[in-house]
Structure formats: C-alpha cells, structure tokens
Short mmCIF file of N, CA and C in Angstrom, two decimals:
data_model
loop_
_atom_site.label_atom_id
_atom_site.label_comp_id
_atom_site.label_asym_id
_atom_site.label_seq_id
_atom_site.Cartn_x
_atom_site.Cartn_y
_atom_site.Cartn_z
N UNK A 1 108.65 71.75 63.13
CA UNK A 1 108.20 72.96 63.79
C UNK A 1 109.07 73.12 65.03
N UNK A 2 109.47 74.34 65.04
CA UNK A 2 110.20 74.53 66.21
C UNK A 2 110.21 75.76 66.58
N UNK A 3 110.80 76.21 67.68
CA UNK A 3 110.54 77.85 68.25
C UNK A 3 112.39 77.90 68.46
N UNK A 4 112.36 79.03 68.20
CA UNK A 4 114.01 79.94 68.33
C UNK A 4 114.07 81.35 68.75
N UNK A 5 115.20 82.11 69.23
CA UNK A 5 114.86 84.04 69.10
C UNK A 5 113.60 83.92 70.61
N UNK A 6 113.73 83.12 71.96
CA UNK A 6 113.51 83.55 72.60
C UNK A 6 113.66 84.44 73.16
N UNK A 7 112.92 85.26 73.77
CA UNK A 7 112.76 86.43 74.37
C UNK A 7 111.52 86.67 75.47
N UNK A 8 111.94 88.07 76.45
CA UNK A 8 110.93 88.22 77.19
C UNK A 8 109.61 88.69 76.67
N UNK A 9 110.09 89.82 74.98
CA UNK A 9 108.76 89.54 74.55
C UNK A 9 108.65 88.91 73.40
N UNK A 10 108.82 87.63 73.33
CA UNK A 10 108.46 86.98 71.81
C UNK A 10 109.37 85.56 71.46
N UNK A 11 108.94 85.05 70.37
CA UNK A 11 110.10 84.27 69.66
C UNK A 11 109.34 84.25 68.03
N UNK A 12 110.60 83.43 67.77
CA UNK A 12 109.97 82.93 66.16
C UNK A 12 109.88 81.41 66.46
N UNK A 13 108.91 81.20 65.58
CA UNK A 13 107.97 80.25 65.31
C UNK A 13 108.62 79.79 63.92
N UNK A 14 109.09 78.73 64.18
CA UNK A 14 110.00 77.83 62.64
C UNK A 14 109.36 76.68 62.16
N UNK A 15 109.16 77.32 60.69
CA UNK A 15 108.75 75.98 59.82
C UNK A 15 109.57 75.37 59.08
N UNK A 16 110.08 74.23 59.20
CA UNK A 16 111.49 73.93 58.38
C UNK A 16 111.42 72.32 57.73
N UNK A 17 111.04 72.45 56.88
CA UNK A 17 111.13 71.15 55.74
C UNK A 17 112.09 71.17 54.53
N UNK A 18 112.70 70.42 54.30
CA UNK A 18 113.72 70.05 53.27
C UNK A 18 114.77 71.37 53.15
N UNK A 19 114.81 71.94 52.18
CA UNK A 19 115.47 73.41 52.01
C UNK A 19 114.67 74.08 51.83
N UNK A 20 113.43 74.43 52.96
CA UNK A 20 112.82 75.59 52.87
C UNK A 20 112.87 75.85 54.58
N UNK A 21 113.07 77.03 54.98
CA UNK A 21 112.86 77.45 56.01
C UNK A 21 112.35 78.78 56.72
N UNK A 22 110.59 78.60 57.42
CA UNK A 22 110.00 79.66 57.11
C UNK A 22 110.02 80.18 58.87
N UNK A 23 110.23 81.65 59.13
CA UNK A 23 110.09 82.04 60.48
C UNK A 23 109.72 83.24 61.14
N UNK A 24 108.63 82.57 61.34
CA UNK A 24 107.03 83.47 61.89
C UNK A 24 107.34 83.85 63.39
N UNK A 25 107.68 85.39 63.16
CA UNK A 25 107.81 86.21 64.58
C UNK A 25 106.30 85.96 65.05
N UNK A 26 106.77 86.30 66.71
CA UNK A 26 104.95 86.18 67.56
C UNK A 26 105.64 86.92 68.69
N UNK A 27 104.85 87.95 69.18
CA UNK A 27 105.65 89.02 70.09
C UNK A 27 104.30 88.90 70.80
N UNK A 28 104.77 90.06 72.02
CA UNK A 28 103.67 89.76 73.00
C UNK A 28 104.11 91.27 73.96
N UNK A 29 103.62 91.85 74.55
CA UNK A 29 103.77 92.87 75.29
C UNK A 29 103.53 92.21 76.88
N UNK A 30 104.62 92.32 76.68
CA UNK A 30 104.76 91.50 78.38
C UNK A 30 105.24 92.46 79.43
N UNK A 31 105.94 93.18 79.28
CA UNK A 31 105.81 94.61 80.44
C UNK A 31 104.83 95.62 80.19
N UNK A 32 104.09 95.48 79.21
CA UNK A 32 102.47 96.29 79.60
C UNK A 32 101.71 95.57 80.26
N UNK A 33 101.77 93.89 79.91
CA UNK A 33 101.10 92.80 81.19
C UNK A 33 101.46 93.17 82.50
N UNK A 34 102.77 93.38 82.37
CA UNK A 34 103.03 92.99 83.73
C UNK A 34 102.62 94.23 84.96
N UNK A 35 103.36 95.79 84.21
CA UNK A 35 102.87 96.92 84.54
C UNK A 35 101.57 97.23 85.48
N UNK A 36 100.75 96.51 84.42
CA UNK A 36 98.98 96.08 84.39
C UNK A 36 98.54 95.27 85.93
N UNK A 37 99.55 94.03 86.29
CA UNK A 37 99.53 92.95 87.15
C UNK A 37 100.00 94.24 88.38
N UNK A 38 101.00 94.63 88.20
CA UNK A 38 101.77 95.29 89.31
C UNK A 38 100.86 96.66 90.15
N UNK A 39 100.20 97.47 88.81
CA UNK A 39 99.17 98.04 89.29
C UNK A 39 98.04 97.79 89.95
N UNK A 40 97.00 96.91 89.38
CA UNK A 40 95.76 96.44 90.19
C UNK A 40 96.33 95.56 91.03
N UNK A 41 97.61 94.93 91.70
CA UNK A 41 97.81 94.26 92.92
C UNK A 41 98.56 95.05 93.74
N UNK A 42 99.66 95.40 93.48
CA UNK A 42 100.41 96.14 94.68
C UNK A 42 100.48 97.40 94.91
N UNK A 43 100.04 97.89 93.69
CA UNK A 43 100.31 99.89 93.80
C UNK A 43 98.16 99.85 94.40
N UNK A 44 97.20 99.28 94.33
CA UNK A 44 96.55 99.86 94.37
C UNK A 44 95.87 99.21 95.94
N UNK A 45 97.05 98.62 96.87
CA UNK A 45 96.82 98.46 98.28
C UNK A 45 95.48 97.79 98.76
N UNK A 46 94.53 97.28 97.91
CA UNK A 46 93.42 96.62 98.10
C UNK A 46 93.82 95.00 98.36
N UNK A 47 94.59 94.10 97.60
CA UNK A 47 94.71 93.06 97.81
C UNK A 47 95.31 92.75 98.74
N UNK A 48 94.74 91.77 100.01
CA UNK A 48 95.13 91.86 101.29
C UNK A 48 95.99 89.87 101.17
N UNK A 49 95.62 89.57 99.79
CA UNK A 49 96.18 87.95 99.54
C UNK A 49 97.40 87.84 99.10
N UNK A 50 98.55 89.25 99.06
CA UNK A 50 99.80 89.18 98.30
C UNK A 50 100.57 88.25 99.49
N UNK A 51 101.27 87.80 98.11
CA UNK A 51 102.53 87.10 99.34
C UNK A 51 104.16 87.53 99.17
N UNK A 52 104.65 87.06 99.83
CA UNK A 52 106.33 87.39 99.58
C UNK A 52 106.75 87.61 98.02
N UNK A 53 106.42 86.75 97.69
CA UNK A 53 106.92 86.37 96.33
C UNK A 53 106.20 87.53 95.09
N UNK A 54 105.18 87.87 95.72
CA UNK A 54 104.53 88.99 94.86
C UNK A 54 105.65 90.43 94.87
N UNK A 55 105.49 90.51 95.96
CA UNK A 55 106.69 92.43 96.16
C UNK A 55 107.87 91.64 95.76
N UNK A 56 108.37 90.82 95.94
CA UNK A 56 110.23 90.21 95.08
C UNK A 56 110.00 90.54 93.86
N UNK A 57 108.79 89.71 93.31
CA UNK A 57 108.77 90.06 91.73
C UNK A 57 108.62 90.81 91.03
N UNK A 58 107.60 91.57 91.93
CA UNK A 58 107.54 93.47 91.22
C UNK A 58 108.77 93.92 91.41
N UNK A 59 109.31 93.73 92.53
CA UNK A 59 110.80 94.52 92.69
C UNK A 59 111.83 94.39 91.61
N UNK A 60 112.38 92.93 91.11
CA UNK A 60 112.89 92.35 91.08
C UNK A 60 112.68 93.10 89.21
N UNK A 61 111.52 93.17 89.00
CA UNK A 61 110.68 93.64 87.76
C UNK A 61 111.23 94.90 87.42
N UNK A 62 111.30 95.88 88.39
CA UNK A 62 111.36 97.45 88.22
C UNK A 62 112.89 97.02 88.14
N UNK A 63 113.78 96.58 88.66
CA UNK A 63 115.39 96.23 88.91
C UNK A 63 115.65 96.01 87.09
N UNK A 64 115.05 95.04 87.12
CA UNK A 64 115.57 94.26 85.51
C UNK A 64 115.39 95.41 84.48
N UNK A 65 114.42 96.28 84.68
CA UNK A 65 114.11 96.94 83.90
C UNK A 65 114.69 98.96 83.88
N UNK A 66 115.19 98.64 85.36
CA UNK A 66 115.78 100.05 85.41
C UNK A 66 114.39 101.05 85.86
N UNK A 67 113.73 101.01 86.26
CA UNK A 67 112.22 102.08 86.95
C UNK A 67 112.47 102.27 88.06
N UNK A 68 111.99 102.83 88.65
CA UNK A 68 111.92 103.81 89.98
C UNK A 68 112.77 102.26 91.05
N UNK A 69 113.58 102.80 91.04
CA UNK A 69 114.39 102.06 92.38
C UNK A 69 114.21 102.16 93.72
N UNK A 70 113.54 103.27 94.07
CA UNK A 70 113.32 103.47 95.36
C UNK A 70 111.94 102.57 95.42
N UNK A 71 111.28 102.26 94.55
CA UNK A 71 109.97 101.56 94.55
C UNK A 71 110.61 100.20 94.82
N UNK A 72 111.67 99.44 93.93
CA UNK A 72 111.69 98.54 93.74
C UNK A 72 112.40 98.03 95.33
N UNK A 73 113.28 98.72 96.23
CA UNK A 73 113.56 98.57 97.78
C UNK A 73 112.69 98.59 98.42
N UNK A 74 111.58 99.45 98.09
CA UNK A 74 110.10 99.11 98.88
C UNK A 74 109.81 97.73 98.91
N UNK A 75 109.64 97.69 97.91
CA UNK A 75 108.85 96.22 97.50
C UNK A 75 109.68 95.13 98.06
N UNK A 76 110.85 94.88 97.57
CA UNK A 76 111.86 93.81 98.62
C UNK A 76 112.05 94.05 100.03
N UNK A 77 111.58 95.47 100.56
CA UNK A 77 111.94 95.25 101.88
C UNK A 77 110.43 94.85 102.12
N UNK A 78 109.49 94.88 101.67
CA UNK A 78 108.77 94.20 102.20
C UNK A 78 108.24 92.29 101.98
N UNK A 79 108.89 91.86 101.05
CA UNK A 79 109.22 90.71 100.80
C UNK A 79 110.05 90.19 101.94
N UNK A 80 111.14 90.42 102.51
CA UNK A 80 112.09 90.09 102.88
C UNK A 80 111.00 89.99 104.55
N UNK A 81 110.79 90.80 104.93
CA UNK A 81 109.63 91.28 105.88
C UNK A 81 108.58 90.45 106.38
N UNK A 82 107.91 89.86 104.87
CA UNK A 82 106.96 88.57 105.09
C UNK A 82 107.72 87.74 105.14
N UNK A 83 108.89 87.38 104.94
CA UNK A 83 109.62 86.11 104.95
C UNK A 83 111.34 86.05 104.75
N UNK A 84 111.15 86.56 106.30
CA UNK A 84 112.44 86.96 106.71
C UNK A 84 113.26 85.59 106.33
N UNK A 85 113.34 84.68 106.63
CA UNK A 85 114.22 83.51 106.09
C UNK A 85 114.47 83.20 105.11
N UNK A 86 113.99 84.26 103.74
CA UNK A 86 114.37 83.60 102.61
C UNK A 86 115.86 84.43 102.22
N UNK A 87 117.01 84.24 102.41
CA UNK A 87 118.05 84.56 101.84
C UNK A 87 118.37 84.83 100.42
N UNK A 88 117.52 84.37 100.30
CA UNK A 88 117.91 85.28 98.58
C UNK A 88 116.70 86.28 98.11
N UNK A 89 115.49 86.59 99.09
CA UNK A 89 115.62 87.67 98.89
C UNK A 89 116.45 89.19 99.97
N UNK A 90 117.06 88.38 100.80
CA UNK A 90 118.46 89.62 101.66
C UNK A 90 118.96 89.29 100.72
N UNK A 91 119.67 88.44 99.90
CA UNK A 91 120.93 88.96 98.50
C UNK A 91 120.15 90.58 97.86
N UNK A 92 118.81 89.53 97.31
CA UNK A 92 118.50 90.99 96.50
C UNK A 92 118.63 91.83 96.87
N UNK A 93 117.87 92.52 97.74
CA UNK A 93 117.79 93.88 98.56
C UNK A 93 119.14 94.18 98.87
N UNK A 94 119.84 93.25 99.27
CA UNK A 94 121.16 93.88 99.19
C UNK A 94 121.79 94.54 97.92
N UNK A 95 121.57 93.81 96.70
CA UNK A 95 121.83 93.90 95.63
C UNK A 95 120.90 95.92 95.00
N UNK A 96 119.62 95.84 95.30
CA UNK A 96 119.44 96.97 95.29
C UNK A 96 119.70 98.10 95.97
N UNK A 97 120.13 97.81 97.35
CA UNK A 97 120.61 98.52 98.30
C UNK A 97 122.16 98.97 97.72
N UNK A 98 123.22 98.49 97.08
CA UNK A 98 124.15 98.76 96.86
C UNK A 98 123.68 99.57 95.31
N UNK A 99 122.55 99.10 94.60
CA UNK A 99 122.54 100.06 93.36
C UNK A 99 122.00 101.51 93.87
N UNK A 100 121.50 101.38 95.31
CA UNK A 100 121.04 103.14 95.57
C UNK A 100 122.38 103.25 96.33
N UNK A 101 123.39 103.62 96.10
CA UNK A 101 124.47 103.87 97.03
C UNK A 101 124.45 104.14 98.26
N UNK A 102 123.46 103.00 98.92
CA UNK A 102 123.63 102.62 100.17
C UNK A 102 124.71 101.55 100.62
N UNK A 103 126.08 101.67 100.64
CA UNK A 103 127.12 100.67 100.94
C UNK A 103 126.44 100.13 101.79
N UNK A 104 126.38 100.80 103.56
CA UNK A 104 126.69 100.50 104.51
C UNK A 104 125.76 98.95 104.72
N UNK A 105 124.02 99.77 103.72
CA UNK A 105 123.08 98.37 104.76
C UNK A 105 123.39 97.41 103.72
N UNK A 106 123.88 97.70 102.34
CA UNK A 106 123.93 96.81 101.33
C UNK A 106 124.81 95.86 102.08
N UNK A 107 126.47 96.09 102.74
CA UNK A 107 126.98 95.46 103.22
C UNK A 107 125.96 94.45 103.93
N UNK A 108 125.52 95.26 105.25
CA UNK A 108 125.13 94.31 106.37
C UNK A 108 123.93 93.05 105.74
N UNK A 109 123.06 93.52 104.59
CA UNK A 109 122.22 92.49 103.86
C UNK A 109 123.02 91.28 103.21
N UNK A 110 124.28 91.85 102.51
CA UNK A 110 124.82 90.69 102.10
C UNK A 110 125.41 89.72 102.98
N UNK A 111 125.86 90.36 104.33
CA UNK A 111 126.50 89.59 104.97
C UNK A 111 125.56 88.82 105.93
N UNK A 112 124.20 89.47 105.75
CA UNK A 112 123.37 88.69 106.55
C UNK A 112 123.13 87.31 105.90
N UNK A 113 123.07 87.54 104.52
CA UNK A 113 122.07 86.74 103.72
C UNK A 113 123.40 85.40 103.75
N UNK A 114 124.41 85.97 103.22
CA UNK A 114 125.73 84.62 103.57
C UNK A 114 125.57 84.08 104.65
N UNK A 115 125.85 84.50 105.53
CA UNK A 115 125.60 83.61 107.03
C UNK A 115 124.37 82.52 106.49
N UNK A 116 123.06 83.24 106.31
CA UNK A 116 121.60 82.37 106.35
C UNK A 116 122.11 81.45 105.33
N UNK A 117 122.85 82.02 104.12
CA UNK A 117 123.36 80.75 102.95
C UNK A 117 123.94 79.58 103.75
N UNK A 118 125.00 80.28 104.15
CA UNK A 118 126.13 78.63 105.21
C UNK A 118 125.07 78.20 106.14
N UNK A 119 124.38 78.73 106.58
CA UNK A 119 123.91 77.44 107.85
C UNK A 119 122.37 77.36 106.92
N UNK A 120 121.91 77.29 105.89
CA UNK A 120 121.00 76.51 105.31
C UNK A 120 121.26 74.83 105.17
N UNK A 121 120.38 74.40 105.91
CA UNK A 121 120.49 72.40 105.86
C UNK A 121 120.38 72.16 103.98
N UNK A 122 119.40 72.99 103.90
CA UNK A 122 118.96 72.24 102.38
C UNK A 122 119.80 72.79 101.27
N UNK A 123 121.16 73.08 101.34
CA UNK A 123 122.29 73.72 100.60
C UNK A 123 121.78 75.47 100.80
N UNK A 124 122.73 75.96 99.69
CA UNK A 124 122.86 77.48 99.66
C UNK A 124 122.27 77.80 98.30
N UNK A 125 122.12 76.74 96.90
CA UNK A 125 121.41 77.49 96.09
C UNK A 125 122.56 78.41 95.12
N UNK A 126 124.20 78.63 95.43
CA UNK A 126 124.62 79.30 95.10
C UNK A 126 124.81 80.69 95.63
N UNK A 127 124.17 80.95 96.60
CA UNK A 127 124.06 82.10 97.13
C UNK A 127 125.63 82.73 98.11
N UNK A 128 125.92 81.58 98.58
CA UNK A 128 127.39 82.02 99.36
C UNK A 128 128.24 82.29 97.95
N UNK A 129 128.09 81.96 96.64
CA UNK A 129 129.17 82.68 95.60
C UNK A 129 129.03 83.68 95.56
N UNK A 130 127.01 84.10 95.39
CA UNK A 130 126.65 85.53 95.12
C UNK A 130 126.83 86.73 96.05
N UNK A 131 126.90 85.92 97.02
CA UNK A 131 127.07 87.11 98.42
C UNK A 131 128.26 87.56 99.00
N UNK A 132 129.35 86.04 98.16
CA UNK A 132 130.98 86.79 98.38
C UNK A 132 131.28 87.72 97.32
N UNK A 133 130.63 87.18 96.28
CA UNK A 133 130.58 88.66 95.23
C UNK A 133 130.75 89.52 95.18
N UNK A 134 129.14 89.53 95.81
CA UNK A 134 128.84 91.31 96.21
C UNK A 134 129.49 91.83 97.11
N UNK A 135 129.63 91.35 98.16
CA UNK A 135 129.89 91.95 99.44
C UNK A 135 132.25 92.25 98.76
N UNK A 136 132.83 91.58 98.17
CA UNK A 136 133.82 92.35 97.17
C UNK A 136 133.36 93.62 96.39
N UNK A 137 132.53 93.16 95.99
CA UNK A 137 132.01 94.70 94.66
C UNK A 137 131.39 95.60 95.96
N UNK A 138 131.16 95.74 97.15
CA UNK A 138 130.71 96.80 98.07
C UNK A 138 131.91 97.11 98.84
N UNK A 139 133.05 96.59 99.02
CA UNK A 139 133.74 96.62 98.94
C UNK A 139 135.18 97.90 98.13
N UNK A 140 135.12 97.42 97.05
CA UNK A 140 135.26 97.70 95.91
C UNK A 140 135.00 99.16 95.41
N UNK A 141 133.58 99.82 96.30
CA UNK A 141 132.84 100.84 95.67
C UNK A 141 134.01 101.92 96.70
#
C-alpha cells in the first residue's frame, strides 16, 4: 500500500501486489475548506485570537491561487504588523507588492527584509537568495 499523485487536492491510494496494480483516487476540496476557514476567521472580524501566521496564510492563500490581491496585501501587511521581525513575511509582501506594480515599496520591503536576513543570529533560512532575487526582478521591471 502506498500513496502517489500528491496534490493540494488529493492523491491516489496504491494497491500493488505481484503484477497487479490497483489506484484508488481520494480527492478532497481543500480551497472550499479553506475559503470556509478564511471566512468565519478573518473576513468576519469577530476573532480577536488571530495571530501573525493566520493573515500570512490567508494571504499567502489568495497569492497561490491568484484572488483578489489587494486582499491578499491586506492580510500580509497586517501579518508583518503583528510581527514585525519576521523577515520572510517582508519577502512576501514584498513579493506581492511587486505583483501590484508597486516597484517602489516592493523595493524598500525587499531590501528591508535582506538586511533582517544578514543580521539574523539563527541563519537567513535562504532568504538573502530570495531577496537578491527579487530585488533584480524589481529591478528588472
């Protein structure tokens, strides 16, 4: 038994003995979950227990998926907001900031977030690659 054909919504499910091999799709609606999550917590302003990591992931959610972008800069600028020290979420927002053809702050986010990469004690995570990246591709534009 084994699983293969991962995905965000699904995989197959493998039955495989001698020369027979049988493989049972199992799908799942995981951006109507999530939609669902994003609504009764952050669009409907009652939950006063969100944390950083909640608005990154909705953001981060609407990004992957291409939806309202101006929502999804909401949401990271307010991530970034509760927890101004986390540098990778200034990559992101930078990263969305340059998909709304905002060069200028996209610049200044990436270059913020590099700096916070180099003088992080506990390494960078990769982030000084991602932020010389971008800050070329803003560049670039």
């Amino acid at each position: 038994i084994e699983f293969s054909h991962l995905t965000d919504d699904g995989a197959h499910l493998n039955l495989v003995w001698e020369n027979t091999h049988v493989a049972i799709p199992i799908t799942t609606d995981t951006d109507g979950k999530v939609m669902v999550m994003i609504e009764d917590q952050l669009m409907s302003g009652e939950n006063a227990d969100l944390k950083a990591s909640d608005y990154h992931n909705a953001a981060l959610f609407y990004q992957s998926n291409e939806m309202d972008m101006d929502q999804a800069l909401e949401w990271m600028n307010k991530s970034v907001e509760m927890n101004p020290d986390a540098f990778w979420y200034i990559h992101r927002q930078a990263v969305l900031l340059k998909a709304l053809g905002q060069q200028k702050e996209a610049m200044a986010a990436a270059v913020k977030s590099l700096e916070m990469a180099k003088n992080n004690e506990e390494g960078d995570y990769g982030y000084i690659q991602r932020n010389e990246d971008l800050i070329a591709e803003i560049k670039d534009m």
